[in-house]
Every structure is written in C-alpha cells, then in structure tokens.
PDB file of C-alpha atoms in Angstrom:
ATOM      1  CA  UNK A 288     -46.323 311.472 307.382  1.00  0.00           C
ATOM      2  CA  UNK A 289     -47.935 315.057 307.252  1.00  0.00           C
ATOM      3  CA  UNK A 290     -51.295 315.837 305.389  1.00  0.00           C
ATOM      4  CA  UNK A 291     -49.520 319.209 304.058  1.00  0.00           C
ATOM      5  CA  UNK A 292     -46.534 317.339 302.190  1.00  0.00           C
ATOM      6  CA  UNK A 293     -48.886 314.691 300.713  1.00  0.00           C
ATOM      7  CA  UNK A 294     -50.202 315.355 297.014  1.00  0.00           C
ATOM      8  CA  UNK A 295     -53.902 314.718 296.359  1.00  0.00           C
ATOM      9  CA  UNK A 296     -54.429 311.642 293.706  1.00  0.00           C
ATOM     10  CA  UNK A 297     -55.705 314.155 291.265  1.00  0.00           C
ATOM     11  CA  UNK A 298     -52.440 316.281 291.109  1.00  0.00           C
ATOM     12  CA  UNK A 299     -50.200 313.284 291.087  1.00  0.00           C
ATOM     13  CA  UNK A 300     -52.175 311.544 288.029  1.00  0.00           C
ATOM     14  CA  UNK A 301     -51.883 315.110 286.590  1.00  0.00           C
ATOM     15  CA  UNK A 302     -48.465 315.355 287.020  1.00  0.00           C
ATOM     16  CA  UNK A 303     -47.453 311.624 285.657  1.00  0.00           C
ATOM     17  CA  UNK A 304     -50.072 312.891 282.704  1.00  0.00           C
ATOM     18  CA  UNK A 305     -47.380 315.830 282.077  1.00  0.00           C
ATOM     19  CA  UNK A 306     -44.636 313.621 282.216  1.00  0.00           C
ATOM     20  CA  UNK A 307     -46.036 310.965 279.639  1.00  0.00           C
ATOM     21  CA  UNK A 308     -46.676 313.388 277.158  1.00  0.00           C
ATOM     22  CA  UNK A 309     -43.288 315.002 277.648  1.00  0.00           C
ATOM     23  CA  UNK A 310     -41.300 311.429 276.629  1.00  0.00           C
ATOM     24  CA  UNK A 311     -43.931 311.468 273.659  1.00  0.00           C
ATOM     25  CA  UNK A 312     -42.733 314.588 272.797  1.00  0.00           C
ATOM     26  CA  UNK A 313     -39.204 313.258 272.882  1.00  0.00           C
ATOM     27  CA  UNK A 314     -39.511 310.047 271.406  1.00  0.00           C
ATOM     28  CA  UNK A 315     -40.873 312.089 268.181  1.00  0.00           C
ATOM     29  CA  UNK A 316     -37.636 313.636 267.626  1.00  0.00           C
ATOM     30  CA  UNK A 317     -35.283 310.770 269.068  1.00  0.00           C
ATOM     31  CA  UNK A 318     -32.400 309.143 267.282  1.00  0.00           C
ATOM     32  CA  UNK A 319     -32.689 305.194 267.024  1.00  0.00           C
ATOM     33  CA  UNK A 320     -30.872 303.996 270.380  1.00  0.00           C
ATOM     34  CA  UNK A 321     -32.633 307.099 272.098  1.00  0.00           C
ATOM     35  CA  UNK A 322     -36.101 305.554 271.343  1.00  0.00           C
ATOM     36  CA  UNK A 323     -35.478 302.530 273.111  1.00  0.00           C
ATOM     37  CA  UNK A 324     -35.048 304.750 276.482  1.00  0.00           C
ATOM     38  CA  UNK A 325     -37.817 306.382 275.484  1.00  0.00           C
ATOM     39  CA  UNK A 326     -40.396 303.851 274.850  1.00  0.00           C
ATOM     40  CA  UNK A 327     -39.107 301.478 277.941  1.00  0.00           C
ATOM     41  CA  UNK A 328     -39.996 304.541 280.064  1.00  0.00           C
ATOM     42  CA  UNK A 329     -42.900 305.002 278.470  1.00  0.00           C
ATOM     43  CA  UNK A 330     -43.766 301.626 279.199  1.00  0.00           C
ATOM     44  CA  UNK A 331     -43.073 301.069 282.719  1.00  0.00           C
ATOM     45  CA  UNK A 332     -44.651 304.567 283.736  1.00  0.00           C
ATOM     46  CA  UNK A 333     -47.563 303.881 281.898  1.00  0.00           C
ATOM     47  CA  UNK A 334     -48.230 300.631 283.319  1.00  0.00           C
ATOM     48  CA  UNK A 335     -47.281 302.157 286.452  1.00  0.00           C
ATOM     49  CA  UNK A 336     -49.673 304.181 286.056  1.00  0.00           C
ATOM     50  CA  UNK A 337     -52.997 302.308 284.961  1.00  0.00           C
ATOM     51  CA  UNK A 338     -52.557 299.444 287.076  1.00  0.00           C
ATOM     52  CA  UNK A 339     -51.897 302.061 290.483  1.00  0.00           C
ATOM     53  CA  UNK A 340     -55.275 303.952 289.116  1.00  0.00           C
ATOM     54  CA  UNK A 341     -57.230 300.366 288.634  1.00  0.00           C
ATOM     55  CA  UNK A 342     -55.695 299.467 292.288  1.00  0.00           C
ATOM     56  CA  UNK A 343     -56.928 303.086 294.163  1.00  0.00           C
ATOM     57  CA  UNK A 344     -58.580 305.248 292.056  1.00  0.00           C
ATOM     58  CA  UNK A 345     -61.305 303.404 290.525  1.00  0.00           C
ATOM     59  CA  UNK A 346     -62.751 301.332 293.531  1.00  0.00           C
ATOM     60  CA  UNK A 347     -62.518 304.655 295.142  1.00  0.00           C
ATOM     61  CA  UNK A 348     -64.531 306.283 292.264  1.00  0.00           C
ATOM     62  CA  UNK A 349     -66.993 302.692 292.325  1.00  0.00           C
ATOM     63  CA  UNK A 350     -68.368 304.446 295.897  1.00  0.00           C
ATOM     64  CA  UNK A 351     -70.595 307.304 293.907  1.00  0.00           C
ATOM     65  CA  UNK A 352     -73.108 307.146 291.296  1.00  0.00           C
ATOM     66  CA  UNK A 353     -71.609 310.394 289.697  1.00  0.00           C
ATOM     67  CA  UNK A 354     -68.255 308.944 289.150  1.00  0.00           C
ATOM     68  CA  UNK A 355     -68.665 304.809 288.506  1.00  0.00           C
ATOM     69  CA  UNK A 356     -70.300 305.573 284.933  1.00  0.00           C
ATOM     70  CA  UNK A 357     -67.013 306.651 284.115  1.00  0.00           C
ATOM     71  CA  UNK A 358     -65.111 303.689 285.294  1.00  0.00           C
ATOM     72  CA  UNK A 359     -65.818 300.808 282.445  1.00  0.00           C
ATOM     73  CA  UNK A 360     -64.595 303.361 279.730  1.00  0.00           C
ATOM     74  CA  UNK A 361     -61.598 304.702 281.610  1.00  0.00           C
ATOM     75  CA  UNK A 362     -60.826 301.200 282.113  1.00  0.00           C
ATOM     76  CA  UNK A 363     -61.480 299.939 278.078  1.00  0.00           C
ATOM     77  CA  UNK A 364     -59.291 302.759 277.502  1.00  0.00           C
ATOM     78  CA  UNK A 365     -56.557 301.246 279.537  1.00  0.00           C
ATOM     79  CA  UNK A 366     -56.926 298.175 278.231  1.00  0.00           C
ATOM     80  CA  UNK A 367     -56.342 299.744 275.125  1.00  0.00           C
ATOM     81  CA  UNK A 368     -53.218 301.472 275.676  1.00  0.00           C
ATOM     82  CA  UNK A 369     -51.496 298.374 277.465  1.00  0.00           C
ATOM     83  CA  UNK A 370     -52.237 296.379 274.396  1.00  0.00           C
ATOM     84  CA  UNK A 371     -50.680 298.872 272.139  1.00  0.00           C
ATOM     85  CA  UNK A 372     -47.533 299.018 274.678  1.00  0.00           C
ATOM     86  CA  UNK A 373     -47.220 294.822 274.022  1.00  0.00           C
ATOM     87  CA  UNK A 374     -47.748 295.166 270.389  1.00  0.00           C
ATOM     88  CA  UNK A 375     -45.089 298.123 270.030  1.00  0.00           C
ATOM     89  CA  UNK A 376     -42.801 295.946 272.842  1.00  0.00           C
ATOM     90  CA  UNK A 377     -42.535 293.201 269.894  1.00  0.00           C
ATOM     91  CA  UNK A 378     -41.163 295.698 267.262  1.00  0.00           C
ATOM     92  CA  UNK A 379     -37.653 297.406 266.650  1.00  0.00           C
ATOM     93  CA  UNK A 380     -38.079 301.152 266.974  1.00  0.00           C
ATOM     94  CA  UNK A 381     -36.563 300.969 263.604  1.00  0.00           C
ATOM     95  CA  UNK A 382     -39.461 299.258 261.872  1.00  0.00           C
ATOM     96  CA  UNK A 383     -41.952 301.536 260.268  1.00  0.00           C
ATOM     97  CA  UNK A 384     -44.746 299.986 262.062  1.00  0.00           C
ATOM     98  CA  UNK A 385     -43.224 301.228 265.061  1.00  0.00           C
ATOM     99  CA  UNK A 386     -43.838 304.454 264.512  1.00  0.00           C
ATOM    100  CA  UNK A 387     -47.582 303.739 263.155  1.00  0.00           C
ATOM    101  CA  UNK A 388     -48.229 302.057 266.655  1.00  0.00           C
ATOM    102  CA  UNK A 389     -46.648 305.007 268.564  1.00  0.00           C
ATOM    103  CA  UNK A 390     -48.831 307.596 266.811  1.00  0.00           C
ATOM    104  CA  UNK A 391     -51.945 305.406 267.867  1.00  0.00           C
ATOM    105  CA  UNK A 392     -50.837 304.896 271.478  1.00  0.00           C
ATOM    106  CA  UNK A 393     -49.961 308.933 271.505  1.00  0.00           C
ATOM    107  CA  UNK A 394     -53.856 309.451 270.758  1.00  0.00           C
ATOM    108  CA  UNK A 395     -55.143 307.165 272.946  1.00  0.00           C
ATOM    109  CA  UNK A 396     -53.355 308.634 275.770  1.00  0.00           C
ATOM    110  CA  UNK A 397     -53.973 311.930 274.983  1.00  0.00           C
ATOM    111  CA  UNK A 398     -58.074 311.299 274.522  1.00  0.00           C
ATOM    112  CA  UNK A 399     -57.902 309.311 277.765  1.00  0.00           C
ATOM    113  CA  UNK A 400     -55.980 312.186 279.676  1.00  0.00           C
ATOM    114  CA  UNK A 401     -58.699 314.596 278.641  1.00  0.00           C
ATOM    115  CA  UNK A 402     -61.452 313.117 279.472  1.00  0.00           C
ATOM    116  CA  UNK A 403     -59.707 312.158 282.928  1.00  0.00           C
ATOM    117  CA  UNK A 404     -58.854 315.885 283.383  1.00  0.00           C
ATOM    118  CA  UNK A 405     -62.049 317.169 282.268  1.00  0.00           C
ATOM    119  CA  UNK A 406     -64.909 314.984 282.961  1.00  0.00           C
ATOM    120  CA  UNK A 407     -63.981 312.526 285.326  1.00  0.00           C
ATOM    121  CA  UNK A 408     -61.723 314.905 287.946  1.00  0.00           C
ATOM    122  CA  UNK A 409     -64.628 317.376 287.938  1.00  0.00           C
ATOM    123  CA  UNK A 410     -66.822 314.465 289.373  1.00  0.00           C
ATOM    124  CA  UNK A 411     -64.545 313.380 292.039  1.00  0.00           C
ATOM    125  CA  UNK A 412     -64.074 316.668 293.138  1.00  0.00           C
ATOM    126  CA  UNK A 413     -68.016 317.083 293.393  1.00  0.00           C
ATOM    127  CA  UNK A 414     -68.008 313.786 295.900  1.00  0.00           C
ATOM    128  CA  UNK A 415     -64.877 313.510 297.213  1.00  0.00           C
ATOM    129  CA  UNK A 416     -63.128 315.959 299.803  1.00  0.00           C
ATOM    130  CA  UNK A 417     -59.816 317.272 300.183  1.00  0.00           C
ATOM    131  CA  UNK A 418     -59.182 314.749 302.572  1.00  0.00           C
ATOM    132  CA  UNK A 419     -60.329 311.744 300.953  1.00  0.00           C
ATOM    133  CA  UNK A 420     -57.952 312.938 297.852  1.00  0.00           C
ATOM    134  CA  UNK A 421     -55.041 313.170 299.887  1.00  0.00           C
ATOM    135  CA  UNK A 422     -56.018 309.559 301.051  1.00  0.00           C
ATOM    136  CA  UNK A 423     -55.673 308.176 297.907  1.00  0.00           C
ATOM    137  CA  UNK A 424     -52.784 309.964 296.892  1.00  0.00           C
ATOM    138  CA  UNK A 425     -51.649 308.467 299.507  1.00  0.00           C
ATOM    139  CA  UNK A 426     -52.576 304.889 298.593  1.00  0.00           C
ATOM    140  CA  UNK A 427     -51.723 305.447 295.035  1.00  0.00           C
ATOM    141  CA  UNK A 428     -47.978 306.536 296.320  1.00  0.00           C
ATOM    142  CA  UNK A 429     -47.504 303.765 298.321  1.00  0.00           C
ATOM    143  CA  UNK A 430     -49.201 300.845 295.716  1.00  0.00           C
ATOM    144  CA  UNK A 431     -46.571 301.910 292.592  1.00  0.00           C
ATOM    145  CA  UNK A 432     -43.774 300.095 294.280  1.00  0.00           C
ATOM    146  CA  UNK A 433     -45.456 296.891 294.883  1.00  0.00           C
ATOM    147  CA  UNK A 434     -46.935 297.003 291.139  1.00  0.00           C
ATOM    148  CA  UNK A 435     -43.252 297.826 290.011  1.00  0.00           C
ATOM    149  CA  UNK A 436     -41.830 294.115 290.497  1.00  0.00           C
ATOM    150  CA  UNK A 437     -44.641 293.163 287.684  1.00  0.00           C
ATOM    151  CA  UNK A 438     -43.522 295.483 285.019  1.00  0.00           C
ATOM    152  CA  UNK A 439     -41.136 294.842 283.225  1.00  0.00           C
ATOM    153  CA  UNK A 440     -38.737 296.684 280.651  1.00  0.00           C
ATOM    154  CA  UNK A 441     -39.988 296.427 277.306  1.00  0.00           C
ATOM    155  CA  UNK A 442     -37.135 296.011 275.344  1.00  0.00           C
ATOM    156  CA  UNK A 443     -33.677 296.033 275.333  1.00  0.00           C
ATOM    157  CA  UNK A 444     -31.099 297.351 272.744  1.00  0.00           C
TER     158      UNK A 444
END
C-alpha cells in the first residue's frame, strides 16, 4: 500500500462528517419508506464511525497532554449520540417522537463535529505528523470492517 494513496485520519473523519450531515439533510425532506433508508444508514455509519474513532483515534490522541483533555468529552458525546440512535431504533419513523429524537441527534452531531473540526484536529495536528496521520488513517480504514459484523441495521420496513 502507498503512503500517497492513503488518506490521513483527519480527512477521512472529515469526509464521513460530510456524509452524515448530508443523509440528515435528506432524511428532513424524506417520504415515510425513504426514512427508514435513511436512518438505517445513519445508524450503521455512525456507529461505524464512533466505535473506529474510540478503537484508533482516541488511544492515539491518549499519547499527548494537548489532546487527551479532549478525549472524556468527545467520548460522553458519543455515548450520547449512540443512545439517541437505540432510542430512535425503537420508534416508527412515522411517530412524532421520531422526529423529536432526530432533531436532538442532528444537534448533537453537529456540536460534536465542530468541536472535532475545530478544537480537537487543531491539537493533533500540533503533535502529530503527517506520517503518524496517515498511520491512523490507516488503522481506522482497516478497523471499520471488523467493527461492521457488530452493527447492526436498525430497523426494517
């Protein structure tokens, strides 16, 4: 595998970050059976996406003192979002609290992206190198299929 085709972590969490809030974008103006795509994509990428960042990024980030204070709130936050994902996995996208639940997880994600993006990706870069990003990009590539075979789809029409 060549350094040059391989995606630092940083640009790969960005670019699932893009994708996430792209299905919330759809799932706002989705008919009923297109919401059940939606949200099971959601889902899976989300949890995808947490438990690959919990499995490379964070220990990674545990090594400096500039980036493990950010670690126990990134990590709350996650906990956070999957718990919202089970509660809106018992619902019917039809039900009004559906919606309510979807809205909450939508800002959660959204104040957890920014404060990745902002605060916490400015740190790493300060410690890490180009080469240690690349790394984990690496590693986080290469953990999301063995995480896959845990998550399962949400829900099912």
């Amino acid at each position: 595998m060549t350094t040059a085709r391989t995606q630092d972590i940083l640009s790969l969490i960005e670019a699932e970050h893009r994708q996430v809030e792209q299905l919330f974008a759809k799932i706002e103006t989705a008919e009923n059976t297109k919401l059940y795509d939606y949200f099971n994509q959601i889902y899976k990428m989300l949890n995808l996406h947490t438990r690959a960042e919990e499995f490379v990024f964070y220990p990674a980030m545990q090594e400096y003192e500039e980036t493990r204070k950010y670690i126990q709130e990134a990590q709350e936050e996650h906990e956070q979002a999957k718990a919202l994902l089970e509660e809106l996995k018992m619902l019917k996208p039809t039900e009004s609290e559906f919606k309510t639940k979807m809205s909450e997880l939508k800002k959660a994600v959204q104040h957890h992206v920014q404060e990745e993006e902002r605060e916490i990706f400015s740190a790493v870069r300060k410690c890490m190198n180009q080469k240690q990003l690349a790394q984990l990009g690496r590693e986080f590539q290469e953990a999301k299929p063995k995480i896959e075979e845990d998550v399962e789809v949400a829900m099912t029409t």
